[in-house]
Amino acid sequence: MASLPVAPPVLSTPDTHIFEDPTPSTATNIPRKSPEQIALTYEIRRTIASIRQGRYRRIALQFPDSMLRDAPPVFEALRQGLRAPSPAPRPPAPDRRTMDQVVDEMLDLQLSAEAEKLPEVRLYILADTSYGACCVDEIAAEHVDADVVVHYGRACLSPTARLPVIYVFTEHFLAVEGVLAAFRETYPERGDKVILMADVTYASKLPEIEERLQEEGYAKLFTTAIMHNPSSPLPNRTVPEEVSRDGERLKGWRLFHIAEPPQALLLTLSSRVTDVHIYPTSQADLSHPQQTLLASTSLALRRRYALLTSLSTVPVFGILINTLSIKNYLHIVEHVKAQILAAGKKSYTFVVGKVNAAKIANFSEVGGWVVVGCWESSLVESKDFWKPVITPFELELALKADGERVWTGKWRSDFQGVLDAGFEVNHDVDEMLGGNGLAKSMDDDGGNGGDSSELGSEPESAPPEYDLRTGRYISHSRPMRGYNAEQGLSNGHNDGPKEPIVSLIKRARGDLAVVGGEVSPGAEFLRSKRTWKGLGSDFEIAYDEGDAEPSAAIEEGRSGIARNYTLGDAADKR
C-alpha cells in the first residue's frame, strides 16, 4: 500500500527565497570619507554657489546606489553651507577692472545680500530612482515639489523636460603616470591623430594628460570637453573642428578612452572612429599602470543586426517607455507608433520603470520590443528576455524591406538623432515635390511615395513574406494593412479621431478580432492561441453561427460565510 504523504506538496516559492533581493549588493567594507573628502568629491562649494545663484528653495539630491552611504554627510554639509552667510566676492585691483567686471561684482554683492533674506532651503534625498541611475529622476523630484535636482555620479546628460539640473560627477582617483605609460605603449608614433576622451568622473584629468603628452612630442591630439548633446558625433563631447564641418572625417581619428564606456557608447564610438583603446579603471589598484584594451564590437554589431532582422516579420510590437523625464520622449513615441502603423503592423504602449525580463514576459502576443529611454539604457542586451529588445534606430532598419535594408555598420542610440534624420528626409522630399505638403503623406505611408496600393491591398494580393531564419512563409506579418486603408491613412490625411463603434458587428469567419472598432491582434492572440482565457473559459464560446454547442447548465454556488454556510438543500450547517 502506498504511503500517505507526510507534508503538503511545494506549490510556491520556498520560504528561504521569499526575502531574496536580486539587486547586486555593494561593498560595505569601504571606509567612510572624511568631511574634507566629502567636500572635495561632491563639490560642496560649487553646489552651494549654484543653488544660491539659481535662488532655488527646494532641492532634490539624487544619489546612485553606490553613493547612498555618503548621502547623510553630503546633506549635512550642504545644509550647513546654505545656512552660512555668503562670502562677499573679493574685487580685483582697481586699475585692472573693466566695466563688465564691476557690474558682475555689484550683482554678486546684491545676490549675497538677498540670500540672507530668503527663507530656509529644504533638501531632500532621492534614495531610489524610477529608471536608470544615469538619468535625472524628475518624477521622484516632483513628488517633493523640487525646484532643481542635484545629480551625483555618472550621468547620460540627456536633456530634461521640466526641471533644471546641477551635475556633480564626483571626481575619482586616477594615476596620471600610469595613463601616460599606457598611452606611449599604445601609440608609439608621435604623429598619430588621437582623441583623448574619458568618463565624466575622470574628465577633469584630461587637460593635465594632454599637456604632458604635448611636451613629449604628441602634436596631433584633441582633448574632448563635456557638453550636453547626446546627438554629437562623440556623444556629449566636443569634436575637432574638421569633424564639426564634415562628420565623415572622424574616421581618420583614433580614440583613447579612460574607463570602460557603457556598451551603447562603445558601439557608437567603434562605428565612427578608426579604433578605440580603453584604459581600464575597474581594477582595485590603480597606482600601477594598466594594459590598454582594443575594443572589438564586430560580434556585438552582428548580434544586433541579427536581432533586428528577426523582427522583420513580427506582426505586433511593444513600445516600452523607459523615461518620463527626457525631452521629446513623447515625440519619439509618436514617431515609432507612426512607423509601425505605416508598415501595417500593430503596436502597444507600455510605461515601465526598470526593464526586466519578468515584466515583459507577461505579454506573449508581443513579438518584439522597442525601448524609448536615454541613449545609454535603450540598449538592452540580455539572454533572459524571451523576445528581442531593440532601439528606435534599429526599428527603422527592421521595418525596411529585405531589398532596402542595408547594414553599414554604423550604430546610434540617441532617439533625438532619429527624429532629426526623419525630419530632414521629410523636408527634402517636400521640397522636391514642390513644397505642397506631400512629405507628410509619404511619411504616413511608410515612405512609399504615396502609393497606397500595397498598403491598402488585401492580404491575398500583397507580396509574400518569408522568415529569413527559417524560410517559412509568413501570412500574418502585417495585420493592420487593410485597416490602414479603411481609416483613410493611405492617402496621407486623417480627419480626426473616429467615433467609437458601439453597435455589434457580426465577425466573418477568419477575420481579426475588433475591440472598440479597431483591429486588435492582441485580442486575436487571446482568442486563438491562449489556452486559458479567464473565468468561464472552461467551455467553448460560440463566436460564429453553426459552431454553437450546448453550454453547461448554470448551477447555484455556495452561499454564506466560511464558518456558517449550507451545502445545497441540506439543512446541516458547516
Coordinates of C-alpha atoms in Angstrom, one line a residue:
M1 CA 0.0 0.0 0.0
A2 CA 1.3 3.4 -0.9
S3 CA 2.4 5.5 2.0
L4 CA 0.5 8.7 2.8
P5 CA 2.3 12.0 2.2
V6 CA 3.7 13.5 5.4
A7 CA 3.8 17.1 4.1
P8 CA 1.9 19.1 1.5
P9 CA 3.5 19.5 -1.9
V10 CA 5.6 22.5 -2.6
L11 CA 3.5 24.7 -4.9
S12 CA 5.1 28.1 -4.5
T13 CA 8.5 29.7 -3.8
P14 CA 10.3 28.2 -0.9
D15 CA 10.3 30.2 2.3
T16 CA 14.0 30.7 2.2
H17 CA 13.7 32.6 -1.1
I18 CA 10.9 35.0 0.0
F19 CA 13.1 37.9 1.0
E20 CA 15.9 37.5 -1.6
D21 CA 16.8 40.7 -3.2
P22 CA 18.1 40.4 -6.8
T23 CA 19.8 43.8 -6.6
P24 CA 23.6 43.3 -6.5
S25 CA 25.0 44.2 -3.1
T26 CA 27.5 47.0 -2.8
A27 CA 30.7 46.7 -0.8
T28 CA 30.3 47.7 2.8
N29 CA 33.9 47.5 4.0
I30 CA 34.9 50.7 2.2
P31 CA 36.0 53.3 4.8
R32 CA 33.8 56.3 5.2
K33 CA 35.0 59.6 3.7
S34 CA 36.2 62.4 5.9
P35 CA 34.5 65.8 5.8
E36 CA 37.3 67.2 3.7
Q37 CA 37.0 64.3 1.2
I38 CA 33.2 64.8 1.1
A39 CA 33.6 68.5 0.3
L40 CA 36.1 67.7 -2.5
T41 CA 34.5 64.7 -4.0
Y42 CA 31.0 66.1 -4.0
E43 CA 32.0 69.7 -4.9
I44 CA 30.0 71.1 -1.9
R45 CA 31.2 74.7 -2.5
R46 CA 30.3 74.8 -6.2
T47 CA 26.9 73.2 -5.5
I48 CA 26.1 75.8 -2.8
A49 CA 27.1 78.6 -5.3
S50 CA 24.9 77.1 -8.0
I51 CA 21.9 76.8 -5.6
R52 CA 22.3 80.4 -4.4
Q53 CA 22.7 81.7 -8.0
G54 CA 19.6 80.0 -9.1
R55 CA 17.7 81.1 -6.0
Y56 CA 16.3 77.5 -5.5
R57 CA 14.4 76.8 -2.3
R58 CA 13.6 73.0 -2.7
I59 CA 16.5 70.9 -3.8
A60 CA 16.4 67.1 -4.6
L61 CA 19.7 65.2 -4.1
Q62 CA 19.8 62.2 -6.4
F63 CA 22.4 59.5 -5.5
P64 CA 23.1 56.2 -7.2
D65 CA 23.0 53.1 -5.0
S66 CA 26.8 53.0 -4.7
M67 CA 26.9 56.5 -3.1
L68 CA 23.9 56.3 -0.8
R69 CA 26.2 55.8 2.2
D70 CA 27.6 59.3 1.6
A71 CA 24.1 60.9 1.3
P72 CA 23.8 61.9 5.0
P73 CA 27.2 63.7 5.3
V74 CA 26.6 65.4 1.9
F75 CA 23.1 66.5 3.0
E76 CA 24.5 67.9 6.3
A77 CA 27.4 69.7 4.5
L78 CA 25.0 71.4 2.1
R79 CA 22.6 72.3 4.8
Q80 CA 25.3 74.0 6.9
G81 CA 26.8 75.7 3.9
L82 CA 23.5 77.1 2.8
R83 CA 22.8 78.5 6.3
A84 CA 26.1 80.3 6.5
P85 CA 26.2 83.9 5.1
S86 CA 27.5 84.2 1.5
P87 CA 31.1 85.4 1.4
A88 CA 31.4 88.7 -0.4
P89 CA 33.5 88.4 -3.6
R90 CA 36.9 89.9 -3.4
P91 CA 37.3 92.5 -6.2
P92 CA 40.5 92.6 -8.3
A93 CA 42.8 95.6 -8.3
P94 CA 41.0 98.8 -9.4
D95 CA 43.4 99.5 -12.2
R96 CA 42.6 96.1 -13.8
R97 CA 38.8 96.1 -13.5
T98 CA 36.7 96.5 -16.6
M99 CA 33.1 97.9 -16.6
D100 CA 31.7 94.3 -17.1
Q101 CA 33.7 93.1 -14.0
V102 CA 32.3 96.0 -11.9
V103 CA 28.8 95.1 -12.9
D104 CA 29.3 91.4 -12.1
E105 CA 30.8 92.3 -8.7
M106 CA 27.8 94.5 -7.9
L107 CA 25.4 91.8 -8.9
D108 CA 27.2 89.2 -6.8
L109 CA 27.0 91.6 -3.8
Q110 CA 23.3 92.1 -4.4
L111 CA 22.6 88.3 -4.6
S112 CA 24.6 87.8 -1.4
A113 CA 22.5 90.4 0.4
E114 CA 19.3 88.9 -0.9
A115 CA 20.3 85.4 0.1
E116 CA 20.3 86.5 3.7
K117 CA 16.6 87.5 3.5
L118 CA 15.4 84.3 1.7
P119 CA 13.6 81.6 3.6
E120 CA 15.4 78.4 4.6
V121 CA 16.3 76.0 1.8
R122 CA 14.8 72.5 2.0
L123 CA 16.9 69.5 0.9
Y124 CA 15.5 66.0 0.0
I125 CA 17.4 62.8 -0.7
L126 CA 16.2 60.6 -3.5
A127 CA 17.2 57.2 -2.4
D128 CA 15.7 55.1 -5.2
T129 CA 15.5 56.1 -8.9
S130 CA 12.4 55.4 -11.0
Y131 CA 14.6 54.5 -14.0
G132 CA 18.4 54.2 -14.6
A133 CA 20.8 55.9 -12.2
C134 CA 22.3 57.8 -15.1
C135 CA 19.0 59.6 -15.8
V136 CA 17.7 62.6 -13.8
D137 CA 14.6 61.3 -11.9
E138 CA 12.2 64.2 -12.4
I139 CA 9.3 62.0 -11.3
A140 CA 10.6 61.5 -7.8
A141 CA 11.7 65.1 -7.6
E142 CA 8.2 66.3 -8.4
H143 CA 6.9 64.3 -5.5
V144 CA 8.6 66.7 -3.2
D145 CA 7.9 69.7 -5.4
A146 CA 11.6 70.3 -6.1
D147 CA 12.9 73.4 -7.9
V148 CA 16.1 71.7 -9.0
V149 CA 17.8 68.3 -9.0
V150 CA 21.4 67.8 -7.9
H151 CA 22.6 64.6 -9.8
Y152 CA 25.6 62.8 -8.4
G153 CA 27.8 60.3 -10.2
R154 CA 27.8 59.1 -13.8
A155 CA 25.2 60.8 -16.0
C156 CA 24.0 60.2 -19.5
L157 CA 23.4 64.0 -19.8
S158 CA 20.2 63.6 -21.6
P159 CA 18.2 66.9 -21.8
T160 CA 15.5 67.1 -19.2
A161 CA 11.9 68.1 -19.9
R162 CA 10.9 70.2 -16.9
L163 CA 13.5 70.7 -14.1
P164 CA 16.9 72.3 -14.1
V165 CA 19.8 70.0 -13.1
I166 CA 23.1 70.6 -11.3
Y167 CA 25.5 67.8 -12.3
V168 CA 28.2 66.7 -9.8
F169 CA 30.3 64.0 -11.5
T170 CA 32.3 63.2 -8.3
E171 CA 36.0 63.0 -9.2
H172 CA 37.7 59.6 -8.8
F173 CA 41.4 58.9 -8.2
L174 CA 43.5 58.3 -11.3
A175 CA 47.2 57.7 -11.5
V176 CA 48.3 60.0 -14.4
E177 CA 51.7 58.4 -14.7
G178 CA 50.0 55.1 -15.4
V179 CA 47.8 56.6 -18.1
L180 CA 50.8 58.3 -19.8
A181 CA 52.8 55.0 -19.8
A182 CA 49.9 53.1 -21.3
F183 CA 49.4 55.9 -24.0
R184 CA 53.1 55.7 -25.0
E185 CA 52.9 52.0 -25.4
T186 CA 49.6 52.1 -27.4
Y187 CA 50.7 55.0 -29.7
P188 CA 54.5 54.9 -30.3
E189 CA 54.1 57.1 -33.4
R190 CA 54.1 60.8 -32.3
G191 CA 52.2 61.8 -35.5
D192 CA 49.0 59.8 -34.9
K193 CA 45.8 61.7 -34.7
V194 CA 44.4 60.7 -31.3
I195 CA 41.3 61.9 -29.5
L196 CA 41.6 61.9 -25.7
M197 CA 38.3 61.0 -24.0
A198 CA 37.3 59.9 -20.5
D199 CA 34.3 59.0 -18.5
V200 CA 32.7 62.1 -16.8
T201 CA 34.2 61.0 -13.4
Y202 CA 37.8 61.3 -14.9
A203 CA 37.3 64.1 -17.4
S204 CA 39.0 66.7 -15.1
K205 CA 42.3 64.9 -15.5
L206 CA 42.4 65.2 -19.3
P207 CA 44.0 68.7 -19.5
E208 CA 46.9 67.6 -17.4
I209 CA 47.4 64.4 -19.5
E210 CA 47.2 66.4 -22.8
E211 CA 49.8 68.9 -21.5
R212 CA 52.2 66.2 -20.5
L213 CA 51.8 64.3 -23.9
Q214 CA 52.4 67.5 -25.9
E215 CA 55.6 68.1 -24.1
E216 CA 56.7 64.6 -25.2
G217 CA 56.0 65.4 -28.9
Y218 CA 52.4 64.3 -29.5
A219 CA 51.3 67.2 -31.6
K220 CA 48.0 65.9 -33.1
L221 CA 46.0 65.5 -30.0
F222 CA 42.4 66.6 -29.4
T223 CA 41.1 66.6 -25.8
T224 CA 37.3 66.4 -25.6
A225 CA 35.2 68.6 -23.3
I226 CA 31.9 67.7 -21.8
M227 CA 28.8 69.1 -23.5
H228 CA 25.1 68.3 -23.2
N229 CA 24.4 66.8 -26.7
P230 CA 23.9 63.1 -27.0
S231 CA 23.5 63.5 -30.8
S232 CA 27.1 64.8 -31.2
P233 CA 29.4 62.6 -33.3
L234 CA 31.1 61.9 -29.9
P235 CA 28.1 61.7 -27.6
N236 CA 28.1 64.6 -25.1
R237 CA 31.7 65.6 -26.1
T238 CA 33.2 68.2 -28.3
V239 CA 34.7 67.2 -31.6
P240 CA 37.7 68.5 -33.7
E241 CA 36.8 71.5 -35.9
E242 CA 37.3 69.5 -39.1
V243 CA 34.8 66.9 -37.8
S244 CA 32.2 69.6 -37.0
R245 CA 32.3 70.6 -40.7
D246 CA 32.3 67.0 -42.0
G247 CA 31.3 64.2 -39.7
E248 CA 33.0 61.6 -42.0
R249 CA 36.4 63.0 -41.1
L250 CA 36.0 61.4 -37.7
K251 CA 37.0 58.1 -39.3
G252 CA 40.5 59.4 -39.6
W253 CA 41.0 59.7 -35.9
R254 CA 41.9 57.1 -33.2
L255 CA 40.4 57.3 -29.8
F256 CA 41.9 56.7 -26.3
H257 CA 39.2 56.3 -23.7
I258 CA 39.8 56.3 -19.9
A259 CA 37.5 54.0 -18.0
E260 CA 35.2 51.3 -19.5
P261 CA 32.5 53.0 -21.5
P262 CA 28.9 51.7 -21.5
Q263 CA 28.0 49.3 -24.2
A264 CA 25.8 51.8 -26.1
L265 CA 28.7 54.4 -26.1
L266 CA 31.2 51.7 -27.2
L267 CA 29.1 50.6 -30.2
T268 CA 28.7 54.2 -31.2
L269 CA 32.3 55.1 -30.9
S270 CA 33.6 52.0 -32.6
S271 CA 31.4 52.6 -35.7
R272 CA 32.7 56.2 -36.1
V273 CA 36.4 56.2 -35.4
T274 CA 39.4 54.2 -36.7
D275 CA 39.8 52.2 -33.4
V276 CA 39.2 52.6 -29.7
H277 CA 41.7 51.7 -27.0
I278 CA 40.3 51.6 -23.4
Y279 CA 42.4 52.3 -20.3
P280 CA 40.6 50.2 -17.6
T281 CA 39.9 51.7 -14.2
S282 CA 37.9 48.9 -12.7
Q283 CA 40.9 47.2 -11.1
A284 CA 41.4 47.6 -7.3
D285 CA 44.9 49.0 -7.6
L286 CA 45.1 52.0 -10.0
S287 CA 48.5 53.1 -8.7
H288 CA 50.2 50.7 -11.2
P289 CA 50.0 51.1 -15.0
Q290 CA 47.2 49.1 -16.6
Q291 CA 47.3 47.4 -20.0
T292 CA 45.0 49.1 -22.6
L293 CA 42.4 47.1 -24.3
L294 CA 41.5 47.3 -28.0
A295 CA 37.7 47.5 -28.3
S296 CA 36.2 44.9 -30.6
T297 CA 32.5 45.3 -31.3
S298 CA 32.1 43.4 -34.6
L299 CA 30.4 40.5 -32.8
A300 CA 28.1 42.7 -30.8
L301 CA 27.1 44.6 -34.0
R302 CA 26.4 41.3 -35.8
R303 CA 24.2 40.2 -32.9
R304 CA 22.3 43.4 -33.0
Y305 CA 21.7 43.1 -36.8
A306 CA 20.5 39.5 -36.3
L307 CA 18.0 40.7 -33.7
L308 CA 16.5 43.4 -35.8
T309 CA 16.4 41.1 -38.9
S310 CA 14.5 38.5 -36.9
L311 CA 11.8 41.1 -36.2
S312 CA 11.1 41.9 -39.9
T313 CA 8.1 39.6 -39.9
V314 CA 6.8 40.3 -36.4
P315 CA 3.1 41.5 -36.5
V316 CA 2.9 43.0 -33.0
F317 CA 5.4 45.4 -31.4
G318 CA 5.5 46.6 -27.8
I319 CA 6.8 50.2 -27.1
L320 CA 8.5 50.4 -23.7
I321 CA 8.5 53.9 -22.3
N322 CA 11.5 53.8 -20.0
T323 CA 11.6 57.5 -19.2
L324 CA 9.3 60.3 -18.3
S325 CA 12.0 63.0 -17.9
I326 CA 13.9 63.2 -21.2
K327 CA 13.0 66.0 -23.5
N328 CA 11.0 65.0 -26.6
Y329 CA 10.3 61.5 -25.4
L330 CA 6.6 61.8 -26.4
H331 CA 7.7 62.9 -29.9
I332 CA 9.7 59.7 -30.4
V333 CA 6.9 57.6 -29.1
E334 CA 4.5 59.0 -31.7
H335 CA 7.2 58.7 -34.3
V336 CA 7.7 55.0 -33.5
K337 CA 4.0 54.3 -33.5
A338 CA 3.5 56.0 -36.9
Q339 CA 6.4 53.9 -38.4
I340 CA 4.9 50.7 -37.1
L341 CA 1.4 51.5 -38.3
A342 CA 2.7 52.6 -41.7
A343 CA 4.4 49.2 -42.0
G344 CA 1.0 47.5 -41.5
K345 CA 1.9 46.3 -38.0
K346 CA 0.3 46.8 -34.6
S347 CA 1.9 48.4 -31.6
Y348 CA 1.0 48.5 -27.9
T349 CA 2.5 51.1 -25.5
F350 CA 3.7 50.2 -22.0
V351 CA 5.1 52.5 -19.3
V352 CA 7.6 50.7 -17.2
G353 CA 10.2 51.5 -14.6
K354 CA 13.4 49.5 -14.7
V355 CA 13.1 47.0 -17.6
N356 CA 13.5 43.3 -16.7
A357 CA 12.6 40.0 -18.3
A358 CA 9.8 39.2 -15.8
K359 CA 7.8 42.3 -16.6
I360 CA 7.6 41.9 -20.4
A361 CA 7.3 38.1 -20.4
N362 CA 3.7 38.6 -19.4
F363 CA 2.7 39.7 -22.9
S364 CA 3.3 36.7 -25.1
E365 CA 1.4 38.3 -28.0
V366 CA 4.1 40.9 -28.5
G367 CA 6.8 39.7 -30.9
G368 CA 9.4 42.4 -30.3
W369 CA 10.0 45.4 -28.0
V370 CA 11.2 48.9 -28.7
V371 CA 12.7 50.8 -25.8
V372 CA 12.3 54.6 -25.6
G373 CA 14.7 55.8 -23.0
C374 CA 18.0 57.5 -22.5
W375 CA 20.7 56.8 -25.1
E376 CA 22.6 54.5 -22.6
S377 CA 19.7 52.5 -21.2
S378 CA 17.9 51.9 -24.5
L379 CA 20.4 49.2 -25.4
V380 CA 19.3 46.1 -23.6
E381 CA 21.5 43.0 -24.1
S382 CA 20.5 40.0 -22.1
K383 CA 19.6 36.4 -22.9
D384 CA 16.9 36.4 -20.2
F385 CA 14.4 38.2 -22.4
W386 CA 12.1 36.0 -24.3
K387 CA 11.6 38.4 -27.2
P388 CA 14.2 40.7 -28.7
V389 CA 14.5 44.3 -27.4
I390 CA 15.7 46.9 -29.9
T391 CA 16.2 50.7 -30.1
P392 CA 14.2 53.2 -32.3
F393 CA 17.2 53.4 -34.7
E394 CA 17.2 49.6 -35.1
L395 CA 13.4 49.6 -35.6
E396 CA 13.8 51.7 -38.7
L397 CA 16.1 49.0 -40.2
A398 CA 13.8 46.2 -39.1
L399 CA 10.8 47.7 -40.8
K400 CA 12.5 48.1 -44.1
A401 CA 12.0 45.6 -46.9
D402 CA 14.7 42.9 -47.3
G403 CA 15.8 44.5 -50.6
E404 CA 16.1 48.0 -49.0
R405 CA 17.8 47.1 -45.7
V406 CA 21.5 47.9 -45.9
W407 CA 23.7 47.3 -42.8
T408 CA 26.6 49.8 -43.0
G409 CA 28.0 49.0 -39.5
K410 CA 27.0 52.5 -38.2
W411 CA 25.1 52.5 -35.0
R412 CA 23.5 55.1 -32.8
S413 CA 21.4 55.0 -29.6
D414 CA 20.0 58.6 -29.1
F415 CA 16.5 59.0 -30.3
Q416 CA 16.9 62.7 -31.0
G417 CA 19.1 61.9 -33.9
V418 CA 16.4 59.5 -35.2
L419 CA 13.9 62.4 -35.0
D420 CA 16.2 64.9 -36.7
A421 CA 17.0 62.4 -39.5
G422 CA 13.3 61.7 -40.1
F423 CA 12.6 65.5 -40.2
E424 CA 15.4 66.1 -42.7
V425 CA 14.2 63.4 -45.0
N426 CA 10.6 64.7 -45.0
H427 CA 11.8 68.2 -45.5
D428 CA 13.9 67.2 -48.6
V429 CA 11.1 65.2 -50.1
D430 CA 8.7 68.1 -49.5
E431 CA 10.9 70.5 -51.4
M432 CA 11.5 68.0 -54.2
L433 CA 7.7 67.7 -54.6
G434 CA 7.2 71.4 -54.7
G435 CA 6.5 72.1 -51.0
N436 CA 2.9 71.0 -51.2
G437 CA 2.9 69.0 -48.0
L438 CA 3.1 65.6 -49.7
A439 CA 6.0 64.7 -47.5
K440 CA 3.7 64.1 -44.6
S441 CA 1.6 61.7 -46.6
M442 CA 4.7 59.8 -47.7
D443 CA 5.7 59.5 -44.1
D444 CA 2.3 58.2 -43.1
D445 CA 2.6 55.7 -45.9
G446 CA 5.9 54.5 -44.7
G447 CA 7.9 56.4 -47.3
N448 CA 6.4 54.5 -50.3
G449 CA 5.9 57.6 -52.3
G450 CA 2.2 57.9 -51.6
D451 CA 1.4 54.6 -53.3
S452 CA -1.4 53.2 -51.3
S453 CA -2.0 50.1 -53.4
E454 CA 0.3 48.0 -51.4
L455 CA -0.7 49.4 -48.0
G456 CA -4.4 49.1 -48.6
S457 CA -4.4 45.9 -50.7
E458 CA -5.9 42.7 -49.5
P459 CA -3.5 40.1 -48.0
E460 CA -4.1 37.9 -51.0
S461 CA -2.6 40.4 -53.4
A462 CA 0.3 41.5 -51.1
P463 CA 3.8 40.3 -51.9
P464 CA 4.7 37.1 -49.9
E465 CA 7.0 37.4 -46.9
Y466 CA 9.3 34.8 -45.6
D467 CA 11.2 34.4 -42.3
L468 CA 14.9 34.8 -43.2
R469 CA 15.9 32.4 -40.4
T470 CA 13.6 29.5 -41.1
G471 CA 12.5 30.2 -44.7
R472 CA 8.8 29.7 -43.8
Y473 CA 6.1 31.7 -45.4
I474 CA 4.6 34.3 -43.0
S475 CA 1.0 35.2 -43.7
H476 CA 0.2 37.5 -40.8
S477 CA 3.1 39.8 -40.5
R478 CA 1.1 42.9 -41.4
P479 CA -2.3 42.6 -39.7
M480 CA -3.1 46.3 -40.0
R481 CA -2.5 46.6 -43.7
G482 CA -6.2 46.6 -44.7
Y483 CA -7.2 48.6 -41.6
N484 CA -4.9 51.5 -42.7
A485 CA -6.8 51.9 -45.9
E486 CA -10.2 51.9 -44.2
Q487 CA -9.1 54.6 -41.8
G488 CA -8.0 56.9 -44.6
L489 CA -4.3 56.8 -43.8
S490 CA -3.3 55.5 -47.2
N491 CA -4.0 58.9 -48.8
G492 CA -1.9 60.8 -46.2
H493 CA -4.6 62.5 -44.2
N494 CA -6.7 61.9 -41.2
D495 CA -9.9 63.7 -40.4
G496 CA -9.6 63.3 -36.7
P497 CA -10.5 60.6 -34.2
K498 CA -13.3 58.3 -35.3
E499 CA -16.3 57.9 -33.1
P500 CA -16.3 54.6 -31.2
I501 CA -18.5 51.9 -32.6
V502 CA -21.0 50.8 -30.1
S503 CA -23.1 48.5 -32.2
L504 CA -22.4 44.8 -32.5
I505 CA -20.8 43.7 -35.8
K506 CA -21.0 40.2 -37.0
R507 CA -17.4 38.9 -37.3
A508 CA -16.8 36.9 -40.5
R509 CA -15.0 33.6 -40.2
G510 CA -11.3 34.2 -40.3
D511 CA -11.4 38.0 -39.6
L512 CA -9.3 39.5 -36.8
A513 CA -10.9 40.4 -33.6
V514 CA -12.1 44.0 -33.3
V515 CA -12.1 46.0 -30.0
G516 CA -13.7 49.4 -29.9
G517 CA -13.9 49.5 -33.7
E518 CA -10.2 48.9 -34.1
V519 CA -8.5 45.7 -35.3
S520 CA -6.7 44.1 -32.3
P521 CA -4.1 41.5 -33.0
G522 CA -3.7 41.2 -29.2
A523 CA -7.3 40.2 -28.8
E524 CA -7.0 37.8 -31.7
F525 CA -4.0 36.2 -30.0
L526 CA -6.0 35.8 -26.8
R527 CA -8.9 34.3 -28.7
S528 CA -6.9 31.8 -30.9
K529 CA -3.7 30.9 -29.1
R530 CA -4.0 31.3 -25.3
T531 CA -5.3 28.2 -23.7
W532 CA -6.7 29.9 -20.6
K533 CA -8.8 33.0 -21.4
G534 CA -10.1 33.9 -17.9
L535 CA -13.0 32.8 -15.8
G536 CA -15.6 30.9 -17.8
S537 CA -13.2 29.7 -20.4
D538 CA -13.7 26.1 -19.4
F539 CA -16.4 25.9 -22.1
E540 CA -16.2 26.8 -25.8
I541 CA -17.7 30.1 -26.7
A542 CA -19.8 30.2 -29.9
Y543 CA -18.3 33.0 -31.9
D544 CA -19.9 32.0 -35.2
E545 CA -23.3 30.6 -36.1
G546 CA -23.2 26.9 -36.7
D547 CA -20.5 26.4 -34.1
A548 CA -22.9 26.6 -31.2
E549 CA -22.7 23.7 -28.7
P550 CA -24.9 23.2 -25.7
S551 CA -23.4 25.1 -22.8
A552 CA -23.3 23.8 -19.3
A553 CA -26.2 24.4 -17.0
I554 CA -25.9 27.3 -14.6
E555 CA -25.8 26.0 -11.0
E556 CA -26.2 27.9 -7.8
G557 CA -23.0 28.1 -5.9
R558 CA -22.3 28.1 -2.2
S559 CA -23.5 31.0 -0.1
G560 CA -22.8 32.3 3.4
I561 CA -19.6 32.9 5.2
A562 CA -16.9 30.4 5.6
R563 CA -17.8 29.2 9.1
N564 CA -21.6 29.2 8.7
Y565 CA -22.8 28.1 5.2
T566 CA -25.1 25.5 3.8
L567 CA -24.4 23.0 1.1
G568 CA -27.2 22.5 -1.4
D569 CA -30.6 21.7 0.2
A570 CA -29.0 20.1 3.2
A571 CA -30.1 21.6 6.5
D572 CA -26.8 20.8 8.2
K573 CA -24.6 23.8 8.7
R574 CA -20.9 23.5 8.2

